[in-house]
Amino acid sequence: MEKVILQGRGVIPGVVEGEALVCASSITGWGGIDPETGEIKDYENVHKGRSIKGTVLIMPGSKGSNGWSCYFGAARVAGAAPKGWAFSKIDSSAGVASAVMQIPTVVDFSKEEDPCLCVKTGDYVRLDGNKGTLEILRRASQEKK
């Protein structure tokens, strides 16, 4: 596989690896997840029923109100948060939630390197909040070697 590294801007330092969960339409902040389990409850989300727990969550930005920081922060306290997350573009609710979550966070990718378009759910990725990069290590369709 050709090496794919998307360049954004790191805002919360740290490096994590894991399975990507791409929510191209984002997740509603207020009631969009079950904070105890990380399960997506947002009825409009294609991943409704899946958990964000332990994933590298990729979204275009926030969706809804500042309830984002409450629900995602509660998921962190319950041990049901993602390992790290990336936003195509940072906005105020995503910024506040990132500060509350304190998980590696990368934001503000170019249009050509939008992670919502370049990464697929199930891809194995490395998110580096220090360098501001999101690297696709293995595509979901590839067998482990």
Coordinates of N, CA and C in Angstrom, one line a residue:
M1 N 0.8 -1.2 0.0 CA 0.0 0.0 0.0 C 0.9 1.2 0.0
E2 N 0.5 2.2 -0.8 CA 1.2 3.5 -0.9 C 1.0 4.2 0.4
K3 N 2.0 4.8 1.0 CA 1.9 5.5 2.2 C 1.0 6.7 2.1
V4 N 0.0 6.9 3.0 CA -0.9 8.0 2.9 C -0.9 8.7 4.3
I5 N -0.4 9.9 4.2 CA -0.3 10.8 5.4 C -1.0 12.1 5.1
L6 N -2.1 12.3 5.9 CA -2.9 13.6 5.8 C -2.3 14.6 6.8
Q7 N -2.1 15.8 6.3 CA -1.6 16.8 7.2 C -2.7 17.8 7.6
G8 N -2.8 17.9 8.9 CA -3.7 18.9 9.5 C -2.9 19.7 10.5
R9 N -3.6 20.0 11.6 CA -3.0 20.8 12.7 C -3.3 20.2 14.0
G10 N -2.3 19.8 14.7 CA -2.4 19.2 16.0 C -2.9 20.2 17.0
V11 N -3.9 19.8 17.8 CA -4.3 20.7 18.9 C -4.2 20.1 20.3
I12 N -4.4 18.8 20.4 CA -4.1 18.1 21.7 C -3.1 17.1 21.4
P13 N -1.9 17.1 22.0 CA -0.8 16.2 21.7 C -1.1 14.8 22.1
G14 N -0.3 13.9 21.5 CA -0.4 12.5 21.8 C -0.5 11.7 20.5
V15 N -0.1 10.4 20.5 CA -0.2 9.6 19.4 C -1.0 8.3 19.7
V16 N -1.9 8.0 18.9 CA -2.7 6.8 19.0 C -2.9 6.1 17.7
E17 N -3.1 4.8 17.8 CA -3.4 4.0 16.6 C -4.6 3.2 16.9
G18 N -5.4 3.0 15.8 CA -6.6 2.2 16.0 C -7.5 2.2 14.7
E19 N -8.6 1.6 14.9 CA -9.6 1.5 13.8 C -10.3 2.8 13.6
A20 N -10.4 3.3 12.4 CA -11.1 4.6 12.1 C -12.6 4.3 12.1
L21 N -13.3 5.3 12.7 CA -14.8 5.3 12.6 C -15.1 6.7 12.0
V22 N -15.5 6.7 10.7 CA -15.7 7.9 10.0 C -17.2 8.3 10.0
C23 N -17.5 9.4 10.6 CA -18.9 9.9 10.6 C -19.0 11.1 9.8
A24 N -19.2 11.0 8.5 CA -19.1 12.1 7.6 C -20.2 13.2 7.8
S25 N -21.3 12.8 8.5 CA -22.3 13.7 8.9 C -22.2 14.1 10.3
S26 N -21.2 13.7 11.0 CA -20.9 14.0 12.4 C -21.9 13.3 13.3
I27 N -21.9 13.6 14.6 CA -22.8 13.0 15.6 C -23.4 14.1 16.4
T28 N -24.7 14.1 16.6 CA -25.3 15.1 17.4 C -24.7 15.1 18.8
G29 N -24.4 16.3 19.4 CA -23.8 16.3 20.7 C -24.7 16.0 21.8
W30 N -25.9 16.6 21.8 CA -26.9 16.4 22.9 C -27.7 15.2 22.6
G31 N -27.4 14.0 23.2 CA -28.1 12.8 23.1 C -27.7 12.0 21.9
G32 N -26.6 12.4 21.2 CA -26.2 11.6 20.0 C -25.4 10.3 20.3
I33 N -24.9 10.3 21.6 CA -24.2 9.1 22.0 C -24.7 8.7 23.4
D34 N -24.6 7.4 23.7 CA -24.8 7.0 25.1 C -23.5 7.1 25.8
P35 N -23.4 8.1 26.8 CA -22.1 8.3 27.4 C -21.6 7.1 28.2
E36 N -22.4 6.2 28.6 CA -22.0 5.1 29.4 C -21.3 4.0 28.5
T37 N -21.8 3.9 27.3 CA -21.3 2.8 26.4 C -20.5 3.3 25.2
G38 N -20.8 4.6 24.8 CA -20.2 5.1 23.6 C -21.0 4.8 22.4
E39 N -22.2 4.1 22.6 CA -23.0 3.8 21.4 C -23.6 5.0 20.8
I40 N -23.5 5.1 19.5 CA -24.1 6.2 18.7 C -25.6 6.0 18.7
K41 N -26.3 7.0 19.2 CA -27.8 7.0 19.3 C -28.4 7.9 18.2
D42 N -27.6 8.8 17.6 CA -28.1 9.7 16.6 C -28.8 9.0 15.5
Y43 N -30.1 9.1 15.4 CA -30.9 8.4 14.4 C -30.6 8.7 13.0
E44 N -29.9 9.8 12.7 CA -29.5 10.2 11.3 C -28.1 9.6 11.0
N45 N -27.4 9.1 11.9 CA -26.0 8.6 11.7 C -26.0 7.2 11.1
V46 N -25.2 7.0 10.1 CA -25.1 5.7 9.4 C -24.5 4.7 10.3
H47 N -23.9 5.1 11.4 CA -23.2 4.2 12.3 C -24.1 4.0 13.6
K48 N -25.3 4.4 13.6 CA -26.2 4.2 14.7 C -26.1 2.8 15.2
G49 N -25.9 2.6 16.5 CA -25.7 1.3 17.2 C -24.3 0.9 17.4
R50 N -23.3 1.5 16.7 CA -21.9 1.2 16.9 C -21.4 2.1 18.0
S51 N -20.3 1.6 18.6 CA -19.7 2.4 19.7 C -18.5 3.2 19.2
I52 N -18.3 4.3 19.8 CA -17.1 5.2 19.5 C -15.9 4.7 20.3
K53 N -16.2 3.9 21.3 CA -15.2 3.5 22.3 C -14.0 2.8 21.6
G54 N -12.8 3.4 21.9 CA -11.5 2.8 21.4 C -11.2 3.1 20.0
T55 N -12.0 3.9 19.3 CA -11.8 4.1 17.9 C -11.0 5.4 17.7
V56 N -10.6 5.7 16.5 CA -10.1 7.0 16.1 C -11.3 7.6 15.3
L57 N -12.0 8.5 16.0 CA -13.2 9.1 15.5 C -12.9 10.2 14.5
I58 N -13.5 10.2 13.3 CA -13.2 11.2 12.3 C -14.6 11.8 11.9
M59 N -14.6 13.1 12.0 CA -15.9 13.9 11.7 C -15.5 15.2 11.0
P60 N -16.5 15.8 10.3 CA -16.2 17.1 9.7 C -16.1 18.2 10.7
G61 N -16.8 18.1 11.8 CA -16.8 19.1 12.9 C -17.9 18.6 13.8
S62 N -18.4 19.6 14.7 CA -19.4 19.2 15.6 C -20.8 19.3 14.9
K63 N -21.8 18.8 15.6 CA -23.2 18.9 15.1 C -24.1 19.1 16.4
G64 N -24.7 20.3 16.4 CA -25.6 20.6 17.5 C -25.0 21.6 18.4
S65 N -25.4 21.5 19.7 CA -25.0 22.5 20.6 C -23.8 22.2 21.4
N66 N -23.5 23.0 22.4 CA -22.3 22.8 23.3 C -22.5 21.6 24.2
G67 N -23.7 20.9 24.0 CA -23.9 19.6 24.7 C -22.8 18.6 24.4
W68 N -22.1 18.9 23.3 CA -21.0 18.1 22.8 C -20.0 17.8 23.9
S69 N -19.5 18.8 24.6 CA -18.5 18.6 25.6 C -19.1 17.8 26.8
C70 N -20.3 18.0 27.1 CA -20.9 17.3 28.2 C -21.0 15.8 27.9
Y71 N -21.6 15.4 26.7 CA -21.8 14.0 26.4 C -20.4 13.3 26.1
F72 N -19.6 13.9 25.4 CA -18.3 13.3 25.1 C -17.4 13.2 26.3
G73 N -17.5 14.3 27.2 CA -16.7 14.3 28.4 C -17.2 13.2 29.3
A74 N -18.5 13.0 29.4 CA -19.1 11.9 30.2 C -18.7 10.5 29.7
A75 N -18.6 10.4 28.4 CA -18.1 9.1 27.8 C -16.6 8.9 28.2
R76 N -15.8 9.9 28.2 CA -14.4 9.8 28.7 C -14.4 9.3 30.1
V77 N -15.2 9.9 31.0 CA -15.2 9.5 32.4 C -15.6 8.0 32.5
A78 N -16.6 7.6 31.7 CA -17.1 6.2 31.8 C -16.2 5.2 31.1
G79 N -15.1 5.7 30.4 CA -14.2 4.8 29.7 C -14.8 4.4 28.4
A80 N -15.7 5.2 27.8 CA -16.3 4.8 26.5 C -16.0 5.8 25.4
A81 N -14.9 6.5 25.6 CA -14.5 7.6 24.6 C -13.6 7.0 23.5
P82 N -13.5 7.7 22.4 CA -12.5 7.3 21.4 C -11.1 7.5 21.9
K83 N -10.1 6.8 21.2 CA -8.7 7.0 21.6 C -8.2 8.4 21.2
G84 N -8.7 8.9 20.1 CA -8.4 10.1 19.5 C -9.4 10.5 18.5
W85 N -9.3 11.8 18.0 CA -10.3 12.2 17.0 C -9.7 13.2 16.1
A86 N -10.3 13.3 14.9 CA -9.8 14.3 13.9 C -11.1 15.0 13.3
F87 N -11.0 16.3 13.1 CA -12.0 17.0 12.5 C -11.5 17.7 11.2
S88 N -12.3 17.6 10.2 CA -11.9 18.3 8.9 C -11.6 19.7 9.2
K89 N -12.5 20.4 9.9 CA -12.3 21.8 10.3 C -12.8 21.9 11.8
I90 N -12.0 22.7 12.6 CA -12.4 22.9 14.0 C -13.5 23.9 14.0
D91 N -14.4 23.8 15.0 CA -15.4 24.8 15.3 C -15.5 24.9 16.8
S92 N -16.3 25.8 17.3 CA -16.3 26.1 18.7 C -16.7 24.9 19.6
S93 N -17.7 24.2 19.2 CA -18.1 23.0 20.0 C -17.1 21.9 20.0
A94 N -16.5 21.6 18.8 CA -15.5 20.6 18.7 C -14.2 21.0 19.5
G95 N -13.9 22.3 19.5 CA -12.8 22.8 20.3 C -13.0 22.7 21.7
V96 N -14.2 23.0 22.2 CA -14.4 22.9 23.7 C -14.4 21.4 24.1
A97 N -15.0 20.5 23.2 CA -15.0 19.1 23.5 C -13.6 18.5 23.5
S98 N -12.8 19.0 22.6 CA -11.4 18.5 22.6 C -10.6 18.9 23.8
A99 N -10.9 20.1 24.3 CA -10.2 20.5 25.6 C -10.7 19.7 26.7
V100 N -12.0 19.4 26.8 CA -12.5 18.5 27.8 C -12.0 17.1 27.7
M101 N -12.0 16.6 26.5 CA -11.6 15.2 26.3 C -10.1 14.9 26.6
Q102 N -9.3 15.8 26.2 CA -7.8 15.6 26.3 C -7.3 14.3 25.7
I103 N -7.8 14.1 24.5 CA -7.3 12.9 23.7 C -6.7 13.5 22.5
P104 N -5.7 12.8 21.9 CA -5.0 13.4 20.7 C -6.0 13.8 19.7
T105 N -5.8 15.1 19.2 CA -6.8 15.7 18.3 C -6.0 16.4 17.2
V106 N -6.5 16.2 15.9 CA -5.9 16.8 14.8 C -7.1 17.4 14.0
V107 N -6.9 18.7 13.5 CA -8.0 19.4 12.9 C -7.4 20.2 11.7
D108 N -8.4 20.8 11.0 CA -8.0 21.8 9.9 C -7.2 21.2 8.7
F109 N -7.7 20.1 8.1 CA -7.1 19.5 7.0 C -7.5 20.3 5.7
S110 N -6.6 20.2 4.7 CA -7.0 20.9 3.4 C -8.1 20.1 2.8
K111 N -8.8 20.8 1.8 CA -9.9 20.2 1.1 C -9.5 18.9 0.4
E112 N -8.3 18.9 -0.1 CA -7.7 17.7 -0.8 C -7.4 16.5 0.1
E113 N -7.2 16.9 1.4 CA -6.8 15.8 2.4 C -7.9 15.7 3.5
D114 N -9.1 16.0 3.2 CA -10.2 15.9 4.1 C -10.3 14.4 4.6
P115 N -10.1 14.2 5.9 CA -10.1 12.8 6.3 C -11.5 12.1 6.2
C116 N -12.6 12.9 6.1 CA -13.9 12.3 5.9 C -14.0 11.7 4.5
L117 N -13.2 12.2 3.6 CA -13.2 11.7 2.2 C -12.1 10.7 2.0
C118 N -11.0 10.8 2.6 CA -9.8 10.0 2.4 C -9.7 8.7 3.2
V119 N -10.3 8.7 4.4 CA -10.3 7.6 5.3 C -11.6 6.9 5.3
K120 N -11.6 5.6 5.3 CA -12.8 4.8 5.4 C -12.9 4.1 6.8
T121 N -14.2 4.0 7.2 CA -14.4 3.2 8.4 C -13.8 1.8 8.3
G122 N -13.0 1.5 9.4 CA -12.4 0.2 9.4 C -10.9 0.3 9.0
D123 N -10.5 1.4 8.4 CA -9.0 1.6 8.1 C -8.3 1.6 9.4
Y124 N -7.1 1.1 9.5 CA -6.3 1.2 10.7 C -5.4 2.4 10.5
V125 N -5.5 3.3 11.5 CA -4.8 4.6 11.3 C -3.9 5.0 12.5
R126 N -3.0 5.9 12.3 CA -2.2 6.5 13.4 C -2.5 8.0 13.4
L127 N -2.9 8.5 14.5 CA -3.3 9.9 14.7 C -2.2 10.5 15.6
D128 N -1.5 11.6 15.1 CA -0.4 12.2 15.8 C -0.8 13.6 16.1
G129 N -1.2 13.9 17.3 CA -1.6 15.3 17.7 C -0.4 16.2 17.9
N130 N 0.8 15.6 18.0 CA 2.1 16.4 18.1 C 2.4 17.0 16.7
K131 N 2.4 16.1 15.7 CA 2.8 16.5 14.3 C 1.6 17.0 13.5
G132 N 0.4 16.7 14.0 CA -0.8 17.1 13.2 C -1.1 16.3 12.0
T133 N -0.8 15.0 12.1 CA -0.9 14.1 11.0 C -1.9 12.9 11.3
L134 N -2.5 12.4 10.2 CA -3.3 11.2 10.3 C -2.8 10.3 9.2
E135 N -2.3 9.2 9.6 CA -1.7 8.3 8.6 C -2.5 7.0 8.5
I136 N -2.8 6.6 7.3 CA -3.5 5.4 7.0 C -2.5 4.3 7.0
L137 N -2.5 3.4 7.9 CA -1.5 2.3 8.0 C -1.9 1.1 7.2
R138 N -3.2 0.8 7.3 CA -3.8 -0.4 6.6 C -5.2 -0.1 6.2
R139 N -5.5 -0.3 4.9 CA -6.9 -0.2 4.5 C -7.8 -1.3 5.0
A140 N -9.0 -1.0 5.3 CA -10.0 -2.0 5.9 C -10.1 -3.2 5.0
S141 N -9.9 -3.1 3.7 CA -10.1 -4.2 2.8 C -8.8 -5.1 2.7
Q142 N -7.7 -4.6 3.2 CA -6.5 -5.4 3.2 C -6.4 -6.4 4.3
E143 N -5.9 -7.6 4.0 CA -5.7 -8.6 5.0 C -4.4 -8.3 5.8
K144 N -4.4 -8.6 7.1 CA -3.3 -8.5 7.9 C -2.2 -9.4 7.3
K145 N -1.0 -8.8 7.3 CA 0.2 -9.6 6.8 C 1.1 -10.0 7.9

